[in-house]
CSV table of C-alpha atoms and ligand atoms in Angstrom, one decimal:
chain,number,residue,atom,x,y,z
J,1,MET,CA,64.6,-14.5,-37.4
J,2,LYS,CA,62.2,-14.2,-40.4
J,3,LYS,CA,60.9,-17.6,-39.7
J,4,SER,CA,60.0,-16.8,-36.1
J,5,TYR,CA,58.3,-13.6,-37.2
J,6,ALA,CA,56.2,-15.6,-39.6
J,7,ILE,CA,55.3,-18.1,-36.9
J,8,SER,CA,54.3,-15.4,-34.5
J,9,GLY,CA,52.3,-13.8,-37.3
J,10,VAL,CA,50.4,-17.1,-37.9
J,11,ILE,CA,49.8,-17.5,-34.2
J,12,VAL,CA,48.3,-14.0,-33.9
J,13,VAL,CA,46.1,-14.5,-36.9
J,14,LEU,CA,45.0,-17.9,-35.4
J,15,LEU,CA,44.2,-16.3,-32.1
J,16,VAL,CA,42.2,-13.6,-33.7
J,17,VAL,CA,40.2,-16.1,-35.8
J,18,LEU,CA,39.6,-18.3,-32.7
J,19,GLY,CA,38.5,-15.3,-30.7
J,20,PHE,CA,35.9,-14.3,-33.3
J,21,ALA,CA,34.7,-17.8,-33.6
J,22,PHE,CA,34.4,-17.9,-29.8
J,23,PHE,CA,32.4,-14.7,-29.6
J,24,ALA,CA,30.3,-15.5,-32.6
J,25,GLN,CA,29.4,-18.8,-31.0
J,26,ASN,CA,28.5,-17.1,-27.7
J,27,LYS,CA,26.5,-14.3,-29.1
J,28,PRO,CA,23.2,-16.1,-29.8
J,29,GLN,CA,23.1,-17.4,-26.3
J,30,LYS,CA,23.5,-13.9,-24.9
J,31,GLN,CA,20.8,-12.6,-27.1
J,32,SER,CA,18.3,-15.3,-26.0
J,33,LYS,CA,15.2,-13.8,-24.4
J,34,PRO,CA,15.1,-13.7,-20.7
J,35,THR,CA,11.9,-15.1,-19.2
J,36,ILE,CA,10.3,-13.3,-16.3
J,37,GLY,CA,7.4,-14.6,-14.3
J,38,ILE,CA,4.9,-12.1,-12.9
J,39,LEU,CA,2.6,-13.4,-10.2
J,40,GLN,CA,-0.3,-11.1,-9.3
J,41,LEU,CA,-2.4,-12.0,-6.2
J,42,MET,CA,-5.8,-11.0,-7.7
J,43,SER,CA,-7.4,-8.4,-9.9
J,44,HIS,CA,-8.4,-5.2,-8.3
J,45,PRO,CA,-7.8,-1.7,-9.9
J,46,ALA,CA,-4.6,-1.0,-7.9
J,47,LEU,CA,-2.9,-4.3,-8.6
J,48,ASP,CA,-3.9,-4.0,-12.3
J,49,ALA,CA,-2.4,-0.6,-12.5
J,50,ILE,CA,0.8,-1.8,-10.9
J,51,HIS,CA,1.0,-4.7,-13.4
J,52,GLN,CA,0.6,-2.2,-16.3
J,53,GLY,CA,3.2,0.0,-14.8
J,54,ILE,CA,5.7,-2.8,-14.6
J,55,ILE,CA,5.3,-3.5,-18.3
J,56,LYS,CA,5.8,0.3,-19.0
J,57,GLY,CA,8.9,0.4,-16.8
J,58,LEU,CA,10.4,-2.6,-18.7
J,59,GLU,CA,9.6,-1.0,-22.0
J,60,ASP,CA,11.2,2.3,-21.0
J,61,GLU,CA,14.4,0.4,-20.3
J,62,GLY,CA,14.4,-1.3,-23.7
J,63,TYR,CA,12.6,-4.6,-22.9
J,64,GLN,CA,9.7,-5.3,-25.3
J,65,PRO,CA,7.6,-8.2,-24.2
J,66,GLY,CA,7.5,-10.8,-26.9
J,67,LYS,CA,10.5,-9.3,-28.7
J,68,ASN,CA,13.5,-9.3,-26.4
J,69,ILE,CA,11.8,-10.5,-23.2
J,70,LYS,CA,9.3,-13.3,-22.5
J,71,ILE,CA,6.7,-12.5,-19.8
J,72,ASP,CA,4.7,-15.3,-18.2
J,73,PHE,CA,1.9,-13.5,-16.4
J,74,GLN,CA,-0.2,-15.4,-13.8
J,75,ASN,CA,-3.1,-14.2,-11.7
J,76,ALA,CA,-3.8,-16.3,-8.6
J,77,GLN,CA,-7.4,-15.0,-8.1
J,78,ASN,CA,-6.7,-14.6,-4.4
J,79,ASP,CA,-6.2,-18.3,-3.9
J,80,GLN,CA,-3.4,-19.7,-1.8
J,81,SER,CA,-3.1,-23.0,-3.7
J,82,ASN,CA,-2.9,-21.1,-7.0
J,83,LEU,CA,0.0,-19.0,-5.6
J,84,LYS,CA,1.9,-22.2,-4.8
J,85,THR,CA,1.3,-23.9,-8.1
J,86,MET,CA,2.1,-20.8,-10.1
J,87,SER,CA,5.4,-20.2,-8.2
J,88,ALA,CA,6.3,-23.9,-8.8
J,89,LYS,CA,5.6,-23.4,-12.5
J,90,PHE,CA,8.0,-20.4,-12.6
J,91,LYS,CA,10.7,-22.5,-10.9
J,92,ASN,CA,10.2,-25.4,-13.2
J,93,GLU,CA,10.4,-23.3,-16.3
J,94,ASN,CA,13.6,-21.8,-14.9
J,95,ALA,CA,12.4,-18.2,-15.1
J,96,ASP,CA,15.4,-15.8,-15.0
J,97,LEU,CA,13.5,-13.5,-12.6
J,98,THR,CA,10.1,-13.3,-11.0
J,99,ILE,CA,8.0,-10.4,-9.7
J,100,GLY,CA,5.4,-10.8,-7.0
J,101,ILE,CA,2.5,-8.2,-7.0
J,102,ALA,CA,1.1,-8.0,-3.4
J,103,THR,CA,2.5,-9.7,-0.3
J,104,PRO,CA,1.1,-13.2,-0.6
J,105,SER,CA,2.5,-13.5,-4.1
J,106,ALA,CA,5.9,-12.4,-3.1
J,107,GLN,CA,5.9,-14.8,-0.1
J,108,ALA,CA,4.9,-17.7,-2.4
J,109,LEU,CA,7.7,-16.8,-4.8
J,110,ALA,CA,10.2,-16.4,-2.0
J,111,ASN,CA,9.4,-19.9,-0.7
J,112,ALA,CA,9.8,-21.5,-4.1
J,113,ILE,CA,12.7,-19.6,-5.6
J,114,THR,CA,16.0,-19.0,-3.8
J,115,ASN,CA,18.6,-19.0,-6.6
J,116,LYS,CA,17.1,-16.3,-9.0
J,117,PRO,CA,16.1,-12.7,-8.3
J,118,VAL,CA,12.6,-12.2,-6.9
J,119,ILE,CA,11.3,-8.6,-7.2
J,120,LEU,CA,8.7,-7.2,-4.9
J,121,GLY,CA,5.9,-5.3,-6.6
J,122,ALA,CA,4.3,-3.0,-4.1
J,123,ILE,CA,4.8,-4.8,-0.8
J,124,THR,CA,3.8,-2.7,2.2
J,125,ASP,CA,6.2,-4.2,4.8
J,126,PRO,CA,8.9,-6.3,3.2
J,127,LYS,CA,10.8,-6.9,6.4
J,128,GLY,CA,7.7,-7.5,8.5
J,129,ALA,CA,6.5,-10.0,5.9
J,130,GLY,CA,9.7,-11.9,6.3
J,131,LEU,CA,10.8,-11.2,2.7
J,132,VAL,CA,14.1,-9.3,3.5
J,133,LYS,CA,16.4,-9.1,6.4
J,134,ASN,CA,16.8,-5.4,6.1
J,135,ASN,CA,15.1,-2.9,3.9
J,136,GLU,CA,18.4,-1.0,3.2
J,137,LYS,CA,20.5,-4.1,2.6
J,138,PRO,CA,18.2,-7.0,1.6
J,139,GLY,CA,21.0,-9.5,1.7
J,140,GLY,CA,19.5,-12.3,-0.4
J,141,ASN,CA,17.8,-12.8,-3.8
J,142,ILE,CA,14.9,-10.4,-3.0
J,143,THR,CA,14.5,-6.7,-3.3
J,144,GLY,CA,11.8,-4.4,-4.8
J,145,VAL,CA,9.3,-1.6,-4.3
J,146,SER,CA,7.1,-0.8,-1.3
J,147,ASP,CA,3.8,0.9,-1.5
J,148,GLN,CA,3.7,1.9,2.2
J,149,ALA,CA,1.2,4.7,2.3
J,150,PRO,CA,1.8,8.1,3.9
J,151,LEU,CA,-0.4,7.4,6.9
J,152,ASN,CA,0.1,10.6,8.7
J,153,GLU,CA,-0.7,12.7,5.7
J,154,GLN,CA,-3.9,10.7,5.3
J,155,LEU,CA,-4.9,11.1,8.9
J,156,GLN,CA,-4.4,14.9,8.8
J,157,LEU,CA,-6.5,15.0,5.7
J,158,ILE,CA,-9.4,13.1,7.4
J,159,LYS,CA,-9.1,15.6,10.3
J,160,LYS,CA,-9.5,18.5,7.9
J,161,PHE,CA,-12.6,17.0,6.3
J,162,MET,CA,-14.0,16.0,9.7
J,163,PRO,CA,-13.1,18.7,12.2
J,164,HIS,CA,-15.8,17.5,14.6
J,165,MET,CA,-15.0,13.8,14.3
J,166,LYS,CA,-15.5,11.9,17.6
J,167,THR,CA,-14.7,8.4,16.4
J,168,LEU,CA,-12.8,7.2,13.4
J,169,GLY,CA,-13.4,3.6,12.3
J,170,ILE,CA,-10.8,1.4,10.5
J,171,ILE,CA,-11.8,-1.7,8.6
J,172,TYR,CA,-9.4,-4.4,7.4
J,173,THR,CA,-9.1,-8.0,6.5
J,174,SER,CA,-7.6,-10.1,9.3
J,175,SER,CA,-5.7,-12.4,7.0
J,176,ASP,CA,-4.1,-9.6,4.9
J,177,ASP,CA,-0.6,-9.0,6.3
J,178,SER,CA,-0.3,-5.8,4.5
J,179,ALA,CA,-3.5,-4.4,5.9
J,180,VAL,CA,-2.7,-5.7,9.4
J,181,ALA,CA,0.7,-4.0,9.3
J,182,GLN,CA,-0.9,-0.7,8.4
J,183,TYR,CA,-3.7,-1.2,10.9
J,184,LYS,CA,-1.0,-1.4,13.6
J,185,MET,CA,0.9,1.7,12.4
J,186,PHE,CA,-2.4,3.6,12.1
J,187,THR,CA,-3.4,2.6,15.6
J,188,LYS,CA,-0.2,3.9,17.0
J,189,LEU,CA,-0.6,7.2,15.1
J,190,CYS,CA,-4.1,7.7,16.4
J,191,LYS,CA,-3.0,7.0,19.9
J,192,GLN,CA,-0.3,9.6,19.7
J,193,GLN,CA,-2.7,12.2,18.3
J,194,LYS,CA,-5.5,11.3,20.7
J,195,ILE,CA,-7.9,10.2,18.1
J,196,ASN,CA,-10.5,7.7,19.1
J,197,LEU,CA,-10.1,4.8,16.7
J,198,LYS,CA,-12.5,1.8,16.5
J,199,ALA,CA,-11.3,-1.3,14.6
J,200,TYR,CA,-13.5,-3.6,12.6
J,201,SER,CA,-12.1,-6.7,10.8
J,202,ILE,CA,-13.5,-9.0,8.2
J,203,ALA,CA,-12.5,-12.6,7.3
J,204,ASN,CA,-13.5,-12.2,3.6
J,205,THR,CA,-15.9,-10.3,1.4
J,206,ASN,CA,-18.9,-12.2,2.7
J,207,ASP,CA,-18.6,-10.3,6.0
J,208,LEU,CA,-18.1,-6.9,4.4
J,209,THR,CA,-21.7,-5.6,4.1
J,210,GLN,CA,-22.6,-6.5,7.7
J,211,VAL,CA,-19.4,-5.3,9.3
J,212,ALA,CA,-19.4,-2.1,7.3
J,213,ALA,CA,-23.0,-1.4,8.3
J,214,GLN,CA,-22.1,-2.0,11.9
J,215,ALA,CA,-19.1,0.3,11.7
J,216,ALA,CA,-21.1,3.0,9.9
J,217,SER,CA,-23.6,3.0,12.7
J,218,LYS,CA,-20.9,3.7,15.3
J,219,VAL,CA,-18.3,6.0,13.8
J,220,ASP,CA,-18.1,9.3,12.0
J,221,ALA,CA,-15.8,8.2,9.2
J,222,ILE,CA,-14.1,5.0,8.0
J,223,TYR,CA,-10.5,4.6,7.1
J,224,VAL,CA,-9.3,1.7,4.9
J,225,PRO,CA,-5.7,0.6,4.6
J,226,THR,CA,-4.2,-1.0,1.5
J,227,ASP,CA,-6.3,-4.1,1.9
J,228,ASN,CA,-6.4,-6.4,-1.1
J,229,THR,CA,-9.8,-7.8,-0.3
J,230,ILE,CA,-11.5,-4.5,0.3
J,231,ALA,CA,-9.7,-2.9,-2.7
J,232,GLY,CA,-11.6,-5.4,-4.8
J,233,ALA,CA,-14.9,-4.8,-3.1
J,234,MET,CA,-15.1,-1.0,-2.6
J,235,GLN,CA,-18.6,-0.9,-4.0
J,236,THR,CA,-19.8,-3.2,-1.2
J,237,LEU,CA,-18.1,-1.1,1.5
J,238,VAL,CA,-19.2,2.3,0.0
J,239,GLY,CA,-22.7,1.0,-0.5
J,240,ALA,CA,-23.1,0.1,3.1
J,241,ALA,CA,-21.4,3.4,4.3
J,242,ASN,CA,-23.6,5.5,2.0
J,243,LYS,CA,-26.7,4.2,3.6
J,244,ALA,CA,-25.6,5.8,6.9
J,245,LYS,CA,-24.0,8.8,5.1
J,246,ILE,CA,-20.6,8.0,6.5
J,247,PRO,CA,-17.6,8.9,4.4
J,248,VAL,CA,-14.9,6.4,3.5
J,249,PHE,CA,-11.3,7.6,3.4
J,250,PRO,CA,-9.2,4.9,1.7
J,251,SER,CA,-5.4,4.8,1.3
J,252,VAL,CA,-5.0,4.7,-2.5
J,253,ASP,CA,-6.1,6.7,-5.5
J,254,THR,CA,-7.9,3.8,-7.2
J,255,MET,CA,-10.1,3.3,-4.1
J,256,VAL,CA,-11.0,7.0,-4.1
J,257,LYS,CA,-12.1,6.6,-7.7
J,258,ASP,CA,-14.2,3.6,-6.6
J,259,GLY,CA,-16.2,5.7,-4.1
J,260,GLY,CA,-13.8,6.9,-1.4
J,261,VAL,CA,-13.9,10.6,-0.5
J,262,ALA,CA,-10.2,11.6,-0.6
J,263,THR,CA,-6.7,10.6,0.2
J,264,TYR,CA,-3.0,11.3,-0.3
J,265,SER,CA,-2.0,8.4,-2.5
J,266,ILE,CA,1.1,6.9,-3.9
J,267,ASP,CA,0.4,6.6,-7.7
J,268,GLN,CA,-0.2,2.9,-8.1
J,269,TYR,CA,0.9,2.9,-11.8
J,270,GLN,CA,4.2,4.7,-10.9
J,271,LEU,CA,4.8,2.0,-8.3
J,272,GLY,CA,4.7,-0.5,-11.1
J,273,VAL,CA,6.9,1.6,-13.4
J,274,ALA,CA,9.5,1.8,-10.6
J,275,THR,CA,9.3,-2.0,-10.1
J,276,GLY,CA,9.8,-2.5,-13.9
J,277,LYS,CA,12.9,-0.2,-13.9
J,278,MET,CA,14.4,-2.0,-10.9
J,279,THR,CA,13.8,-5.3,-12.7
J,280,ALA,CA,15.5,-4.0,-15.8
J,281,ASP,CA,18.6,-2.9,-13.9
J,282,ILE,CA,18.9,-6.4,-12.3
J,283,LEU,CA,18.4,-8.2,-15.7
J,284,LYS,CA,21.1,-6.0,-17.2
J,285,GLY,CA,23.5,-6.9,-14.3
J,286,LYS,CA,23.6,-3.2,-13.2
J,287,ALA,CA,22.2,-4.0,-9.8
J,288,LYS,CA,22.0,-7.0,-7.5
J,289,PRO,CA,19.0,-7.8,-5.2
J,290,SER,CA,21.2,-8.3,-2.2
J,291,THR,CA,22.6,-4.7,-2.3
J,292,THR,CA,19.6,-2.9,-3.8
J,293,PRO,CA,17.6,-1.1,-1.1
J,294,ILE,CA,13.8,-1.4,-1.0
J,295,LYS,CA,12.4,1.6,-2.7
J,296,PHE,CA,9.9,3.7,-0.7
J,297,PHE,CA,7.8,6.6,-1.8
J,298,ARG,CA,7.4,8.9,1.1
J,299,HIS,CA,4.7,11.3,-0.1
J,300,GLY,CA,1.3,10.9,-1.7
J,301,LYS,CA,-0.6,13.0,-4.2
J,302,LEU,CA,-4.0,14.5,-3.2
J,303,ILE,CA,-7.0,13.0,-4.8
J,304,VAL,CA,-10.6,14.1,-4.0
J,305,ASN,CA,-13.8,12.5,-5.2
J,306,GLU,CA,-16.0,15.6,-5.5
J,307,LYS,CA,-19.0,13.6,-6.7
J,308,GLN,CA,-18.9,11.4,-3.6
J,309,ALA,CA,-18.4,14.4,-1.2
J,310,LYS,CA,-21.4,16.1,-2.8
J,311,MET,CA,-23.5,13.0,-2.5
J,312,LEU,CA,-22.7,12.8,1.2
J,313,GLY,CA,-23.3,16.5,1.8
J,314,LEU,CA,-19.7,16.8,2.9
J,315,LYS,CA,-18.0,20.1,2.4
J,316,ILE,CA,-14.5,20.0,0.8
J,317,PRO,CA,-12.3,22.4,2.8
J,318,ALA,CA,-11.3,25.3,0.5
J,319,SER,CA,-7.6,24.7,1.0
J,320,ILE,CA,-8.0,21.1,0.0
J,321,LEU,CA,-10.0,21.9,-3.1
J,322,LYS,CA,-7.4,24.4,-4.2
J,323,GLU,CA,-4.5,22.0,-3.7
J,324,ALA,CA,-6.4,19.3,-5.6
J,325,GLN,CA,-7.0,21.7,-8.5
J,326,GLN,CA,-3.4,22.8,-8.6
J,327,LYS,CA,-1.4,19.7,-8.1
J,328,GLY,CA,-3.7,16.9,-7.3
J,329,GLU,CA,-6.7,15.2,-8.9
J,330,ILE,CA,-10.4,15.7,-8.7
J,331,VAL,CA,-12.9,13.0,-9.5
J,332,LYS,CA,-16.1,14.6,-10.8
Z,401,LIG,N1,0.5,-3.5,-0.4
Z,401,LIG,C1,-0.3,-4.6,-0.8
Z,401,LIG,C2,0.3,-5.9,-0.3
Z,401,LIG,O1,1.5,-5.9,0.1
Z,401,LIG,C3,-0.6,-4.7,-2.2
Z,401,LIG,C4,-1.2,-3.4,-2.7
Z,401,LIG,C5,-0.6,-2.5,-3.5
Z,401,LIG,C6,-2.5,-2.9,-2.5
Z,401,LIG,N2,-1.4,-1.5,-3.8
Z,401,LIG,C7,-2.6,-1.7,-3.2
Z,401,LIG,C8,-3.6,-3.4,-1.8
Z,401,LIG,C9,-3.8,-1.0,-3.1
Z,401,LIG,C10,-4.8,-2.7,-1.7
Z,401,LIG,C11,-4.8,-1.5,-2.4
Z,401,LIG,O2,-0.3,-7.0,-0.3
């Protein structure tokens, strides 16, 4: 009897010691820093704000870059071959997770990486871009945040500014999937509301001055979707439109700051913060891409560029000015 107690005692002690040894051995591995790759299409104020927001979102969730997480940040300078090389680099270095900022980056990552999570940082139309099967149930290794703009709120705002508008112009880059997706939605909306919309497209920034001048000579106002090329060249567009005293109504806050008149915008920085939070949940194993719905923001915040409106001699409707003062933003 006593002997068998002694033996079981020894066995218990042994198991406990072995157990500790096992966990102790595994601990350093668990603590090793996850590597995440961030691929940004190009620099323009909106994408830069999204990038900064992502870092903030990760930090809020306890991930300090350089301390307990390694971030490999790459900027493709709007070059397709860079997108490919950089995605391959992330794959080769076995990044634990990658984030694509803007549609072409996300598409390049999706093509290269199929066995690790890919997070969408501000992609207008994830399903239309072929990135997920379903926005509610993505199904694969990809999920993320959409920056789809509140187009109808934006259109109503333009109508308030321009009650006598006869023709509205829209200008977009023909190779930008995100801009084209919004161009199509906006066209539908204008048709429903009997607004005469005239479309102008550019191939790249080299066309912008000429096409913008042409548009400005034919329309009463110009709308710009979330177009990566134009977001990086607002000065060119606004310069051409100013010459004809035609207001530009863009789709995001950063583009209003760069010379647009007004919009209802989804906060670009907050889009990044949301992307960073989703990334953290996935890194912690709290969520899986396949079952995490794409996050959409349905409403925008009013932002008005008072300086630009004054310069154009455009009256800001009183109700709009009040709303911007109370819960929006005014650029002076
Ligand atoms: N939605 C764009 C895309 O999918 C990226 C983007 C986010 C953007 N915010 C923007 C483009 C603001 C222009 C302006 O590619």
